[in-house]
């Protein structure tokens, strides 16, 4: 079996040092509230895997799902405003 070696398309690809660029860090920072909301939702879902769901647990789950939806909406609205386009 032969291995395939890909060559970089530009000299910029040769200078890649493995660290995220400033633009990538800014994008991560912009998405951080959504990431945190999704992690919180995942924590609740994991906690509920091995036990019956009580009314309080169901309320916690709904609250976390709502927070994820709110953060997604905020992120969508921010990126739509920045790009100047219409969704």
PDB file of N, CA, C and O in Angstrom:
ATOM      1  N   UNK A   1       0.834  -1.165   0.000  1.00  0.00           N
ATOM      2  CA  UNK A   1       0.000   0.000   0.000  1.00  0.00           C
ATOM      3  C   UNK A   1       0.885   1.236   0.000  1.00  0.00           C
ATOM      4  O   UNK A   1       1.797   1.364   0.798  1.00  0.00           O
ATOM      5  N   UNK A   2       0.619   2.153  -0.889  1.00  0.00           N
ATOM      6  CA  UNK A   2       1.424   3.358  -0.997  1.00  0.00           C
ATOM      7  C   UNK A   2       0.804   4.464  -0.162  1.00  0.00           C
ATOM      8  O   UNK A   2      -0.410   4.609  -0.105  1.00  0.00           O
ATOM      9  N   UNK A   3       1.654   5.250   0.461  1.00  0.00           N
ATOM     10  CA  UNK A   3       1.141   6.384   1.214  1.00  0.00           C
ATOM     11  C   UNK A   3       1.037   7.596   0.300  1.00  0.00           C
ATOM     12  O   UNK A   3       1.806   7.747  -0.638  1.00  0.00           O
ATOM     13  N   UNK A   4       0.072   8.438   0.595  1.00  0.00           N
ATOM     14  CA  UNK A   4      -0.143   9.632  -0.201  1.00  0.00           C
ATOM     15  C   UNK A   4       0.369  10.821   0.608  1.00  0.00           C
ATOM     16  O   UNK A   4      -0.014  11.026   1.752  1.00  0.00           O
ATOM     17  N   UNK A   5       1.226  11.592  -0.004  1.00  0.00           N
ATOM     18  CA  UNK A   5       1.770  12.771   0.656  1.00  0.00           C
ATOM     19  C   UNK A   5       1.166  13.992  -0.017  1.00  0.00           C
ATOM     20  O   UNK A   5       1.242  14.153  -1.231  1.00  0.00           O
ATOM     21  N   UNK A   6       0.544  14.837   0.792  1.00  0.00           N
ATOM     22  CA  UNK A   6      -0.046  16.045   0.223  1.00  0.00           C
ATOM     23  C   UNK A   6       0.911  17.204   0.427  1.00  0.00           C
ATOM     24  O   UNK A   6       1.561  17.326   1.461  1.00  0.00           O
ATOM     25  N   UNK A   7       0.994  18.043  -0.553  1.00  0.00           N
ATOM     26  CA  UNK A   7       1.840  19.219  -0.475  1.00  0.00           C
ATOM     27  C   UNK A   7       0.982  20.435  -0.166  1.00  0.00           C
ATOM     28  O   UNK A   7      -0.144  20.541  -0.643  1.00  0.00           O
ATOM     29  N   UNK A   8       1.497  21.362   0.623  1.00  0.00           N
ATOM     30  CA  UNK A   8       0.710  22.564   0.921  1.00  0.00           C
ATOM     31  C   UNK A   8       0.456  23.380  -0.335  1.00  0.00           C
ATOM     32  O   UNK A   8       1.285  23.451  -1.226  1.00  0.00           O
ATOM     33  N   UNK A   9      -0.713  24.011  -0.380  1.00  0.00           N
ATOM     34  CA  UNK A   9      -1.098  24.787  -1.548  1.00  0.00           C
ATOM     35  C   UNK A   9      -0.419  26.145  -1.576  1.00  0.00           C
ATOM     36  O   UNK A   9      -0.287  26.749  -2.629  1.00  0.00           O
ATOM     37  N   UNK A  10       0.011  26.637  -0.424  1.00  0.00           N
ATOM     38  CA  UNK A  10       0.649  27.947  -0.396  1.00  0.00           C
ATOM     39  C   UNK A  10       1.749  27.955   0.650  1.00  0.00           C
ATOM     40  O   UNK A  10       1.871  27.051   1.462  1.00  0.00           O
ATOM     41  N   UNK A  11       2.530  29.012   0.631  1.00  0.00           N
ATOM     42  CA  UNK A  11       3.599  29.130   1.622  1.00  0.00           C
ATOM     43  C   UNK A  11       3.038  29.404   3.006  1.00  0.00           C
ATOM     44  O   UNK A  11       3.690  29.168   4.009  1.00  0.00           O
ATOM     45  N   UNK A  12       1.792  29.918   3.073  1.00  0.00           N
ATOM     46  CA  UNK A  12       1.150  30.167   4.366  1.00  0.00           C
ATOM     47  C   UNK A  12       0.933  28.862   5.117  1.00  0.00           C
ATOM     48  O   UNK A  12       1.044  28.805   6.335  1.00  0.00           O
ATOM     49  N   UNK A  13       0.638  27.802   4.397  1.00  0.00           N
ATOM     50  CA  UNK A  13       0.426  26.507   5.026  1.00  0.00           C
ATOM     51  C   UNK A  13       1.724  25.983   5.636  1.00  0.00           C
ATOM     52  O   UNK A  13       1.708  25.256   6.621  1.00  0.00           O
ATOM     53  N   UNK A  14       2.861  26.361   5.075  1.00  0.00           N
ATOM     54  CA  UNK A  14       4.142  25.921   5.624  1.00  0.00           C
ATOM     55  C   UNK A  14       4.440  26.577   6.967  1.00  0.00           C
ATOM     56  O   UNK A  14       5.128  26.016   7.800  1.00  0.00           O
ATOM     57  N   UNK A  15       3.901  27.765   7.191  1.00  0.00           N
ATOM     58  CA  UNK A  15       4.188  28.504   8.408  1.00  0.00           C
ATOM     59  C   UNK A  15       3.267  28.120   9.564  1.00  0.00           C
ATOM     60  O   UNK A  15       3.361  28.698  10.633  1.00  0.00           O
ATOM     61  N   UNK A  16       2.401  27.160   9.398  1.00  0.00           N
ATOM     62  CA  UNK A  16       1.469  26.766  10.451  1.00  0.00           C
ATOM     63  C   UNK A  16       2.249  26.209  11.632  1.00  0.00           C
ATOM     64  O   UNK A  16       3.044  25.288  11.504  1.00  0.00           O
ATOM     65  N   UNK A  17       2.032  26.789  12.801  1.00  0.00           N
ATOM     66  CA  UNK A  17       2.766  26.371  13.992  1.00  0.00           C
ATOM     67  C   UNK A  17       1.929  25.550  14.967  1.00  0.00           C
ATOM     68  O   UNK A  17       2.361  25.254  16.066  1.00  0.00           O
ATOM     69  N   UNK A  18       0.703  25.199  14.588  1.00  0.00           N
ATOM     70  CA  UNK A  18      -0.145  24.387  15.446  1.00  0.00           C
ATOM     71  C   UNK A  18      -1.006  25.178  16.402  1.00  0.00           C
ATOM     72  O   UNK A  18      -1.837  24.612  17.090  1.00  0.00           O
ATOM     73  N   UNK A  19      -0.808  26.462  16.491  1.00  0.00           N
ATOM     74  CA  UNK A  19      -1.591  27.317  17.379  1.00  0.00           C
ATOM     75  C   UNK A  19      -2.744  27.948  16.614  1.00  0.00           C
ATOM     76  O   UNK A  19      -2.626  28.236  15.430  1.00  0.00           O
ATOM     77  N   UNK A  20      -3.872  28.188  17.295  1.00  0.00           N
ATOM     78  CA  UNK A  20      -4.993  28.849  16.610  1.00  0.00           C
ATOM     79  C   UNK A  20      -4.657  30.305  16.298  1.00  0.00           C
ATOM     80  O   UNK A  20      -3.925  30.964  17.041  1.00  0.00           O
ATOM     81  N   UNK A  21      -5.190  30.764  15.198  1.00  0.00           N
ATOM     82  CA  UNK A  21      -4.963  32.151  14.803  1.00  0.00           C
ATOM     83  C   UNK A  21      -5.832  33.075  15.650  1.00  0.00           C
ATOM     84  O   UNK A  21      -6.725  32.633  16.383  1.00  0.00           O
ATOM     85  N   UNK A  22      -5.595  34.365  15.513  1.00  0.00           N
ATOM     86  CA  UNK A  22      -6.393  35.346  16.258  1.00  0.00           C
ATOM     87  C   UNK A  22      -7.858  35.272  15.844  1.00  0.00           C
ATOM     88  O   UNK A  22      -8.763  35.406  16.675  1.00  0.00           O
ATOM     89  N   UNK A  23      -8.116  35.047  14.553  1.00  0.00           N
ATOM     90  CA  UNK A  23      -9.491  34.940  14.069  1.00  0.00           C
ATOM     91  C   UNK A  23     -10.178  33.703  14.645  1.00  0.00           C
ATOM     92  O   UNK A  23     -11.356  33.753  15.029  1.00  0.00           O
ATOM     93  N   UNK A  24      -9.447  32.598  14.734  1.00  0.00           N
ATOM     94  CA  UNK A  24     -10.025  31.381  15.305  1.00  0.00           C
ATOM     95  C   UNK A  24     -10.315  31.556  16.798  1.00  0.00           C
ATOM     96  O   UNK A  24     -11.357  31.113  17.288  1.00  0.00           O
ATOM     97  N   UNK A  25      -9.424  32.220  17.506  1.00  0.00           N
ATOM     98  CA  UNK A  25      -9.658  32.484  18.931  1.00  0.00           C
ATOM     99  C   UNK A  25     -10.857  33.405  19.134  1.00  0.00           C
ATOM    100  O   UNK A  25     -11.645  33.213  20.058  1.00  0.00           O
ATOM    101  N   UNK A  26     -11.008  34.384  18.258  1.00  0.00           N
ATOM    102  CA  UNK A  26     -12.158  35.288  18.350  1.00  0.00           C
ATOM    103  C   UNK A  26     -13.458  34.529  18.094  1.00  0.00           C
ATOM    104  O   UNK A  26     -14.472  34.770  18.763  1.00  0.00           O
ATOM    105  N   UNK A  27     -13.437  33.598  17.141  1.00  0.00           N
ATOM    106  CA  UNK A  27     -14.636  32.800  16.853  1.00  0.00           C
ATOM    107  C   UNK A  27     -14.990  31.910  18.037  1.00  0.00           C
ATOM    108  O   UNK A  27     -16.165  31.764  18.385  1.00  0.00           O
ATOM    109  N   UNK A  28     -13.980  31.331  18.664  1.00  0.00           N
ATOM    110  CA  UNK A  28     -14.225  30.493  19.845  1.00  0.00           C
ATOM    111  C   UNK A  28     -14.802  31.326  20.976  1.00  0.00           C
ATOM    112  O   UNK A  28     -15.755  30.924  21.648  1.00  0.00           O
ATOM    113  N   UNK A  29     -14.238  32.517  21.176  1.00  0.00           N
ATOM    114  CA  UNK A  29     -14.739  33.396  22.234  1.00  0.00           C
ATOM    115  C   UNK A  29     -16.180  33.810  21.969  1.00  0.00           C
ATOM    116  O   UNK A  29     -16.989  33.914  22.889  1.00  0.00           O
ATOM    117  N   UNK A  30     -16.517  34.025  20.709  1.00  0.00           N
ATOM    118  CA  UNK A  30     -17.883  34.387  20.344  1.00  0.00           C
ATOM    119  C   UNK A  30     -18.854  33.243  20.636  1.00  0.00           C
ATOM    120  O   UNK A  30     -19.973  33.464  21.068  1.00  0.00           O
ATOM    121  N   UNK A  31     -18.398  32.010  20.436  1.00  0.00           N
ATOM    122  CA  UNK A  31     -19.248  30.835  20.629  1.00  0.00           C
ATOM    123  C   UNK A  31     -19.198  30.283  22.047  1.00  0.00           C
ATOM    124  O   UNK A  31     -19.935  29.347  22.369  1.00  0.00           O
ATOM    125  N   UNK A  32     -18.363  30.840  22.911  1.00  0.00           N
ATOM    126  CA  UNK A  32     -18.173  30.288  24.250  1.00  0.00           C
ATOM    127  C   UNK A  32     -19.458  30.180  25.077  1.00  0.00           C
ATOM    128  O   UNK A  32     -19.673  29.146  25.718  1.00  0.00           O
ATOM    129  N   UNK A  33     -20.358  31.163  25.087  1.00  0.00           N
ATOM    130  CA  UNK A  33     -21.597  30.979  25.874  1.00  0.00           C
ATOM    131  C   UNK A  33     -22.418  29.773  25.400  1.00  0.00           C
ATOM    132  O   UNK A  33     -22.986  29.044  26.220  1.00  0.00           O
ATOM    133  N   UNK A  34     -22.460  29.542  24.095  1.00  0.00           N
ATOM    134  CA  UNK A  34     -23.180  28.378  23.577  1.00  0.00           C
ATOM    135  C   UNK A  34     -22.478  27.092  23.984  1.00  0.00           C
ATOM    136  O   UNK A  34     -23.132  26.128  24.397  1.00  0.00           O
ATOM    137  N   UNK A  35     -21.171  27.068  23.910  1.00  0.00           N
ATOM    138  CA  UNK A  35     -20.411  25.881  24.301  1.00  0.00           C
ATOM    139  C   UNK A  35     -20.663  25.557  25.776  1.00  0.00           C
ATOM    140  O   UNK A  35     -20.899  24.397  26.136  1.00  0.00           O
ATOM    141  N   UNK A  36     -20.633  26.586  26.620  1.00  0.00           N
ATOM    142  CA  UNK A  36     -20.878  26.359  28.053  1.00  0.00           C
ATOM    143  C   UNK A  36     -22.298  25.866  28.303  1.00  0.00           C
ATOM    144  O   UNK A  36     -22.514  24.984  29.148  1.00  0.00           O
ATOM    145  N   UNK A  37     -23.270  26.405  27.577  1.00  0.00           N
ATOM    146  CA  UNK A  37     -24.661  25.956  27.743  1.00  0.00           C
ATOM    147  C   UNK A  37     -24.808  24.500  27.308  1.00  0.00           C
ATOM    148  O   UNK A  37     -25.506  23.717  27.958  1.00  0.00           O
ATOM    149  N   UNK A  38     -24.141  24.119  26.230  1.00  0.00           N
ATOM    150  CA  UNK A  38     -24.212  22.734  25.770  1.00  0.00           C
ATOM    151  C   UNK A  38     -23.535  21.783  26.750  1.00  0.00           C
ATOM    152  O   UNK A  38     -24.007  20.663  26.970  1.00  0.00           O
ATOM    153  N   UNK A  39     -22.438  22.214  27.362  1.00  0.00           N
ATOM    154  CA  UNK A  39     -21.762  21.388  28.370  1.00  0.00           C
ATOM    155  C   UNK A  39     -22.660  21.213  29.592  1.00  0.00           C
ATOM    156  O   UNK A  39     -22.770  20.106  30.142  1.00  0.00           O
ATOM    157  N   UNK A  40     -23.325  22.276  30.019  1.00  0.00           N
ATOM    158  CA  UNK A  40     -24.253  22.176  31.150  1.00  0.00           C
ATOM    159  C   UNK A  40     -25.396  21.208  30.840  1.00  0.00           C
ATOM    160  O   UNK A  40     -25.791  20.406  31.693  1.00  0.00           O
ATOM    161  N   UNK A  41     -25.935  21.288  29.624  1.00  0.00           N
ATOM    162  CA  UNK A  41     -26.993  20.360  29.216  1.00  0.00           C
ATOM    163  C   UNK A  41     -26.481  18.925  29.230  1.00  0.00           C
ATOM    164  O   UNK A  41     -27.154  18.019  29.728  1.00  0.00           O
ATOM    165  N   UNK A  42     -25.289  18.720  28.724  1.00  0.00           N
ATOM    166  CA  UNK A  42     -24.703  17.381  28.714  1.00  0.00           C
ATOM    167  C   UNK A  42     -24.497  16.848  30.125  1.00  0.00           C
ATOM    168  O   UNK A  42     -24.740  15.669  30.395  1.00  0.00           O
ATOM    169  N   UNK A  43     -24.080  17.707  31.051  1.00  0.00           N
ATOM    170  CA  UNK A  43     -23.918  17.292  32.450  1.00  0.00           C
ATOM    171  C   UNK A  43     -25.236  16.790  33.036  1.00  0.00           C
ATOM    172  O   UNK A  43     -25.271  15.766  33.721  1.00  0.00           O
ATOM    173  N   UNK A  44     -26.316  17.504  32.765  1.00  0.00           N
ATOM    174  CA  UNK A  44     -27.627  17.089  33.276  1.00  0.00           C
ATOM    175  C   UNK A  44     -28.043  15.771  32.627  1.00  0.00           C
ATOM    176  O   UNK A  44     -28.527  14.860  33.312  1.00  0.00           O
ATOM    177  N   UNK A  45     -27.841  15.647  31.317  1.00  0.00           N
ATOM    178  CA  UNK A  45     -28.224  14.409  30.629  1.00  0.00           C
ATOM    179  C   UNK A  45     -27.432  13.218  31.158  1.00  0.00           C
ATOM    180  O   UNK A  45     -27.988  12.130  31.346  1.00  0.00           O
ATOM    181  N   UNK A  46     -26.160  13.410  31.423  1.00  0.00           N
ATOM    182  CA  UNK A  46     -25.343  12.328  31.972  1.00  0.00           C
ATOM    183  C   UNK A  46     -25.821  11.946  33.369  1.00  0.00           C
ATOM    184  O   UNK A  46     -25.910  10.764  33.711  1.00  0.00           O
ATOM    185  N   UNK A  47     -26.164  12.933  34.179  1.00  0.00           N
ATOM    186  CA  UNK A  47     -26.638  12.656  35.537  1.00  0.00           C
ATOM    187  C   UNK A  47     -27.943  11.864  35.524  1.00  0.00           C
ATOM    188  O   UNK A  47     -28.231  11.109  36.457  1.00  0.00           O
ATOM    189  N   UNK A  48     -28.726  12.016  34.467  1.00  0.00           N
ATOM    190  CA  UNK A  48     -30.027  11.348  34.410  1.00  0.00           C
ATOM    191  C   UNK A  48     -29.984   9.987  33.722  1.00  0.00           C
ATOM    192  O   UNK A  48     -31.017   9.330  33.604  1.00  0.00           O
ATOM    193  N   UNK A  49     -28.822   9.545  33.293  1.00  0.00           N
ATOM    194  CA  UNK A  49     -28.728   8.283  32.569  1.00  0.00           C
ATOM    195  C   UNK A  49     -29.091   7.069  33.413  1.00  0.00           C
ATOM    196  O   UNK A  49     -29.709   6.127  32.923  1.00  0.00           O
ATOM    197  N   UNK A  50     -28.716   7.071  34.673  1.00  0.00           N
ATOM    198  CA  UNK A  50     -28.861   5.858  35.475  1.00  0.00           C
ATOM    199  C   UNK A  50     -29.889   5.968  36.591  1.00  0.00           C
ATOM    200  O   UNK A  50     -29.830   5.237  37.574  1.00  0.00           O
ATOM    201  N   UNK A  51     -30.825   6.902  36.469  1.00  0.00           N
ATOM    202  CA  UNK A  51     -31.864   7.010  37.497  1.00  0.00           C
ATOM    203  C   UNK A  51     -33.158   7.491  36.865  1.00  0.00           C
ATOM    204  O   UNK A  51     -33.147   8.129  35.813  1.00  0.00           O
ATOM    205  N   UNK A  52     -34.255   7.204  37.512  1.00  0.00           N
ATOM    206  CA  UNK A  52     -35.532   7.705  36.993  1.00  0.00           C
ATOM    207  C   UNK A  52     -35.584   9.235  37.105  1.00  0.00           C
ATOM    208  O   UNK A  52     -35.030   9.826  38.026  1.00  0.00           O
ATOM    209  N   UNK A  53     -36.236   9.857  36.155  1.00  0.00           N
ATOM    210  CA  UNK A  53     -36.307  11.308  36.101  1.00  0.00           C
ATOM    211  C   UNK A  53     -37.426  11.803  37.017  1.00  0.00           C
ATOM    212  O   UNK A  53     -38.583  11.447  36.840  1.00  0.00           O
ATOM    213  N   UNK A  54     -37.059  12.614  37.985  1.00  0.00           N
ATOM    214  CA  UNK A  54     -38.051  13.213  38.871  1.00  0.00           C
ATOM    215  C   UNK A  54     -38.548  14.509  38.231  1.00  0.00           C
ATOM    216  O   UNK A  54     -38.028  14.963  37.213  1.00  0.00           O
ATOM    217  N   UNK A  55     -39.539  15.118  38.867  1.00  0.00           N
ATOM    218  CA  UNK A  55     -40.059  16.387  38.345  1.00  0.00           C
ATOM    219  C   UNK A  55     -38.983  17.469  38.388  1.00  0.00           C
ATOM    220  O   UNK A  55     -38.868  18.272  37.462  1.00  0.00           O
ATOM    221  N   UNK A  56     -38.190  17.488  39.450  1.00  0.00           N
ATOM    222  CA  UNK A  56     -37.101  18.461  39.558  1.00  0.00           C
ATOM    223  C   UNK A  56     -36.052  18.239  38.466  1.00  0.00           C
ATOM    224  O   UNK A  56     -35.555  19.197  37.865  1.00  0.00           O
ATOM    225  N   UNK A  57     -35.728  16.968  38.186  1.00  0.00           N
ATOM    226  CA  UNK A  57     -34.775  16.657  37.119  1.00  0.00           C
ATOM    227  C   UNK A  57     -35.307  17.094  35.763  1.00  0.00           C
ATOM    228  O   UNK A  57     -34.565  17.634  34.940  1.00  0.00           O
ATOM    229  N   UNK A  58     -36.580  16.852  35.529  1.00  0.00           N
ATOM    230  CA  UNK A  58     -37.189  17.256  34.258  1.00  0.00           C
ATOM    231  C   UNK A  58     -37.145  18.772  34.097  1.00  0.00           C
ATOM    232  O   UNK A  58     -36.882  19.293  33.010  1.00  0.00           O
ATOM    233  N   UNK A  59     -37.346  19.476  35.188  1.00  0.00           N
ATOM    234  CA  UNK A  59     -37.286  20.943  35.159  1.00  0.00           C
ATOM    235  C   UNK A  59     -35.859  21.413  34.854  1.00  0.00           C
ATOM    236  O   UNK A  59     -35.662  22.323  34.045  1.00  0.00           O
ATOM    237  N   UNK A  60     -34.867  20.789  35.487  1.00  0.00           N
ATOM    238  CA  UNK A  60     -33.468  21.132  35.209  1.00  0.00           C
ATOM    239  C   UNK A  60     -33.138  20.891  33.740  1.00  0.00           C
ATOM    240  O   UNK A  60     -32.468  21.710  33.102  1.00  0.00           O
ATOM    241  N   UNK A  61     -33.606  19.776  33.196  1.00  0.00           N
ATOM    242  CA  UNK A  61     -33.342  19.439  31.800  1.00  0.00           C
ATOM    243  C   UNK A  61     -33.991  20.456  30.859  1.00  0.00           C
ATOM    244  O   UNK A  61     -33.358  20.938  29.921  1.00  0.00           O
ATOM    245  N   UNK A  62     -35.247  20.807  31.126  1.00  0.00           N
ATOM    246  CA  UNK A  62     -35.926  21.814  30.292  1.00  0.00           C
ATOM    247  C   UNK A  62     -35.216  23.156  30.352  1.00  0.00           C
ATOM    248  O   UNK A  62     -35.050  23.833  29.335  1.00  0.00           O
ATOM    249  N   UNK A  63     -34.789  23.532  31.543  1.00  0.00           N
ATOM    250  CA  UNK A  63     -34.101  24.816  31.718  1.00  0.00           C
ATOM    251  C   UNK A  63     -32.794  24.844  30.918  1.00  0.00           C
ATOM    252  O   UNK A  63     -32.482  25.829  30.253  1.00  0.00           O
ATOM    253  N   UNK A  64     -32.047  23.755  30.963  1.00  0.00           N
ATOM    254  CA  UNK A  64     -30.776  23.689  30.225  1.00  0.00           C
ATOM    255  C   UNK A  64     -31.021  23.692  28.710  1.00  0.00           C
ATOM    256  O   UNK A  64     -30.289  24.336  27.966  1.00  0.00           O
ATOM    257  N   UNK A  65     -32.052  22.977  28.268  1.00  0.00           N
ATOM    258  CA  UNK A  65     -32.368  22.966  26.831  1.00  0.00           C
ATOM    259  C   UNK A  65     -32.770  24.363  26.363  1.00  0.00           C
ATOM    260  O   UNK A  65     -32.373  24.800  25.287  1.00  0.00           O
ATOM    261  N   UNK A  66     -33.558  25.038  27.188  1.00  0.00           N
ATOM    262  CA  UNK A  66     -33.975  26.408  26.855  1.00  0.00           C
ATOM    263  C   UNK A  66     -32.766  27.331  26.759  1.00  0.00           C
ATOM    264  O   UNK A  66     -32.681  28.166  25.861  1.00  0.00           O
ATOM    265  N   UNK A  67     -31.826  27.167  27.685  1.00  0.00           N
ATOM    266  CA  UNK A  67     -30.621  28.012  27.661  1.00  0.00           C
ATOM    267  C   UNK A  67     -29.806  27.774  26.387  1.00  0.00           C
ATOM    268  O   UNK A  67     -29.290  28.726  25.794  1.00  0.00           O
ATOM    269  N   UNK A  68     -29.695  26.515  25.960  1.00  0.00           N
ATOM    270  CA  UNK A  68     -28.978  26.223  24.714  1.00  0.00           C
ATOM    271  C   UNK A  68     -29.673  26.906  23.539  1.00  0.00           C
ATOM    272  O   UNK A  68     -29.018  27.525  22.690  1.00  0.00           O
ATOM    273  N   UNK A  69     -30.990  26.828  23.494  1.00  0.00           N
ATOM    274  CA  UNK A  69     -31.726  27.470  22.397  1.00  0.00           C
ATOM    275  C   UNK A  69     -31.544  28.986  22.414  1.00  0.00           C
ATOM    276  O   UNK A  69     -31.376  29.612  21.361  1.00  0.00           O
ATOM    277  N   UNK A  70     -31.558  29.581  23.603  1.00  0.00           N
ATOM    278  CA  UNK A  70     -31.363  31.035  23.717  1.00  0.00           C
ATOM    279  C   UNK A  70     -29.972  31.416  23.225  1.00  0.00           C
ATOM    280  O   UNK A  70     -29.809  32.379  22.469  1.00  0.00           O
ATOM    281  N   UNK A  71     -28.961  30.674  23.632  1.00  0.00           N
ATOM    282  CA  UNK A  71     -27.593  30.986  23.212  1.00  0.00           C
ATOM    283  C   UNK A  71     -27.412  30.786  21.712  1.00  0.00           C
ATOM    284  O   UNK A  71     -26.708  31.556  21.071  1.00  0.00           O
ATOM    285  N   UNK A  72     -28.056  29.763  21.152  1.00  0.00           N
ATOM    286  CA  UNK A  72     -27.987  29.574  19.694  1.00  0.00           C
ATOM    287  C   UNK A  72     -28.623  30.745  18.962  1.00  0.00           C
ATOM    288  O   UNK A  72     -28.100  31.226  17.959  1.00  0.00           O
ATOM    289  N   UNK A  73     -29.763  31.209  19.484  1.00  0.00           N
ATOM    290  CA  UNK A  73     -30.436  32.354  18.864  1.00  0.00           C
ATOM    291  C   UNK A  73     -29.557  33.600  18.938  1.00  0.00           C
ATOM    292  O   UNK A  73     -29.401  34.327  17.958  1.00  0.00           O
ATOM    293  N   UNK A  74     -28.966  33.850  20.104  1.00  0.00           N
ATOM    294  CA  UNK A  74     -28.090  35.010  20.263  1.00  0.00           C
ATOM    295  C   UNK A  74     -26.903  34.935  19.305  1.00  0.00           C
ATOM    296  O   UNK A  74     -26.554  35.936  18.672  1.00  0.00           O
ATOM    297  N   UNK A  75     -26.292  33.767  19.209  1.00  0.00           N
ATOM    298  CA  UNK A  75     -25.143  33.601  18.322  1.00  0.00           C
ATOM    299  C   UNK A  75     -25.541  33.809  16.872  1.00  0.00           C
ATOM    300  O   UNK A  75     -24.842  34.487  16.115  1.00  0.00           O
ATOM    301  N   UNK A  76     -26.681  33.264  16.485  1.00  0.00           N
ATOM    302  CA  UNK A  76     -27.163  33.436  15.113  1.00  0.00           C
ATOM    303  C   UNK A  76     -27.434  34.900  14.819  1.00  0.00           C
ATOM    304  O   UNK A  76     -27.047  35.412  13.757  1.00  0.00           O
ATOM    305  N   UNK A  77     -28.060  35.593  15.740  1.00  0.00           N
ATOM    306  CA  UNK A  77     -28.342  37.012  15.538  1.00  0.00           C
ATOM    307  C   UNK A  77     -27.066  37.838  15.470  1.00  0.00           C
ATOM    308  O   UNK A  77     -26.964  38.762  14.666  1.00  0.00           O
ATOM    309  N   UNK A  78     -26.073  37.515  16.291  1.00  0.00           N
ATOM    310  CA  UNK A  78     -24.806  38.257  16.262  1.00  0.00           C
ATOM    311  C   UNK A  78     -24.067  38.034  14.963  1.00  0.00           C
ATOM    312  O   UNK A  78     -23.549  38.966  14.373  1.00  0.00           O
ATOM    313  N   UNK A  79     -24.003  36.792  14.507  1.00  0.00           N
ATOM    314  CA  UNK A  79     -23.249  36.511  13.268  1.00  0.00           C
ATOM    315  C   UNK A  79     -23.987  37.067  12.062  1.00  0.00           C
ATOM    316  O   UNK A  79     -23.355  37.473  11.097  1.00  0.00           O
ATOM    317  N   UNK A  80     -25.314  37.122  12.088  1.00  0.00           N
ATOM    318  CA  UNK A  80     -26.070  37.693  10.981  1.00  0.00           C
ATOM    319  C   UNK A  80     -25.840  39.199  10.913  1.00  0.00           C
ATOM    320  O   UNK A  80     -25.635  39.747   9.835  1.00  0.00           O
ATOM    321  N   UNK A  81     -25.802  39.853  12.058  1.00  0.00           N
ATOM    322  CA  UNK A  81     -25.571  41.293  12.098  1.00  0.00           C
ATOM    323  C   UNK A  81     -24.156  41.617  11.635  1.00  0.00           C
ATOM    324  O   UNK A  81     -23.927  42.542  10.881  1.00  0.00           O
ATOM    325  N   UNK A  82     -23.180  40.831  12.064  1.00  0.00           N
ATOM    326  CA  UNK A  82     -21.780  41.081  11.681  1.00  0.00           C
ATOM    327  C   UNK A  82     -21.563  40.896  10.184  1.00  0.00           C
ATOM    328  O   UNK A  82     -20.818  41.624   9.575  1.00  0.00           O
ATOM    329  N   UNK A  83     -22.189  39.866   9.618  1.00  0.00           N
ATOM    330  CA  UNK A  83     -21.968  39.601   8.198  1.00  0.00           C
ATOM    331  C   UNK A  83     -22.762  40.565   7.329  1.00  0.00           C
ATOM    332  O   UNK A  83     -22.477  40.700   6.141  1.00  0.00           O
ATOM    333  N   UNK A  84     -23.752  41.208   7.914  1.00  0.00           N
ATOM    334  CA  UNK A  84     -24.533  42.177   7.156  1.00  0.00           C
ATOM    335  C   UNK A  84     -25.529  41.558   6.208  1.00  0.00           C
ATOM    336  O   UNK A  84     -26.185  42.243   5.454  1.00  0.00           O
ATOM    337  N   UNK A  85     -25.646  40.241   6.261  1.00  0.00           N
ATOM    338  CA  UNK A  85     -26.574  39.553   5.371  1.00  0.00           C
ATOM    339  C   UNK A  85     -27.918  39.310   6.020  1.00  0.00           C
ATOM    340  O   UNK A  85     -28.150  39.666   7.162  1.00  0.00           O
ATOM    341  N   UNK A  86     -28.779  38.713   5.251  1.00  0.00           N
ATOM    342  CA  UNK A  86     -30.091  38.359   5.741  1.00  0.00           C
ATOM    343  C   UNK A  86     -30.143  36.853   5.841  1.00  0.00           C
ATOM    344  O   UNK A  86     -29.767  36.141   4.922  1.00  0.00           O
ATOM    345  N   UNK A  87     -30.607  36.367   6.981  1.00  0.00           N
ATOM    346  CA  UNK A  87     -30.665  34.912   7.196  1.00  0.00           C
ATOM    347  C   UNK A  87     -31.782  34.278   6.412  1.00  0.00           C
ATOM    348  O   UNK A  87     -32.740  34.855   6.050  1.00  0.00           O
TER     349      UNK A  87
END
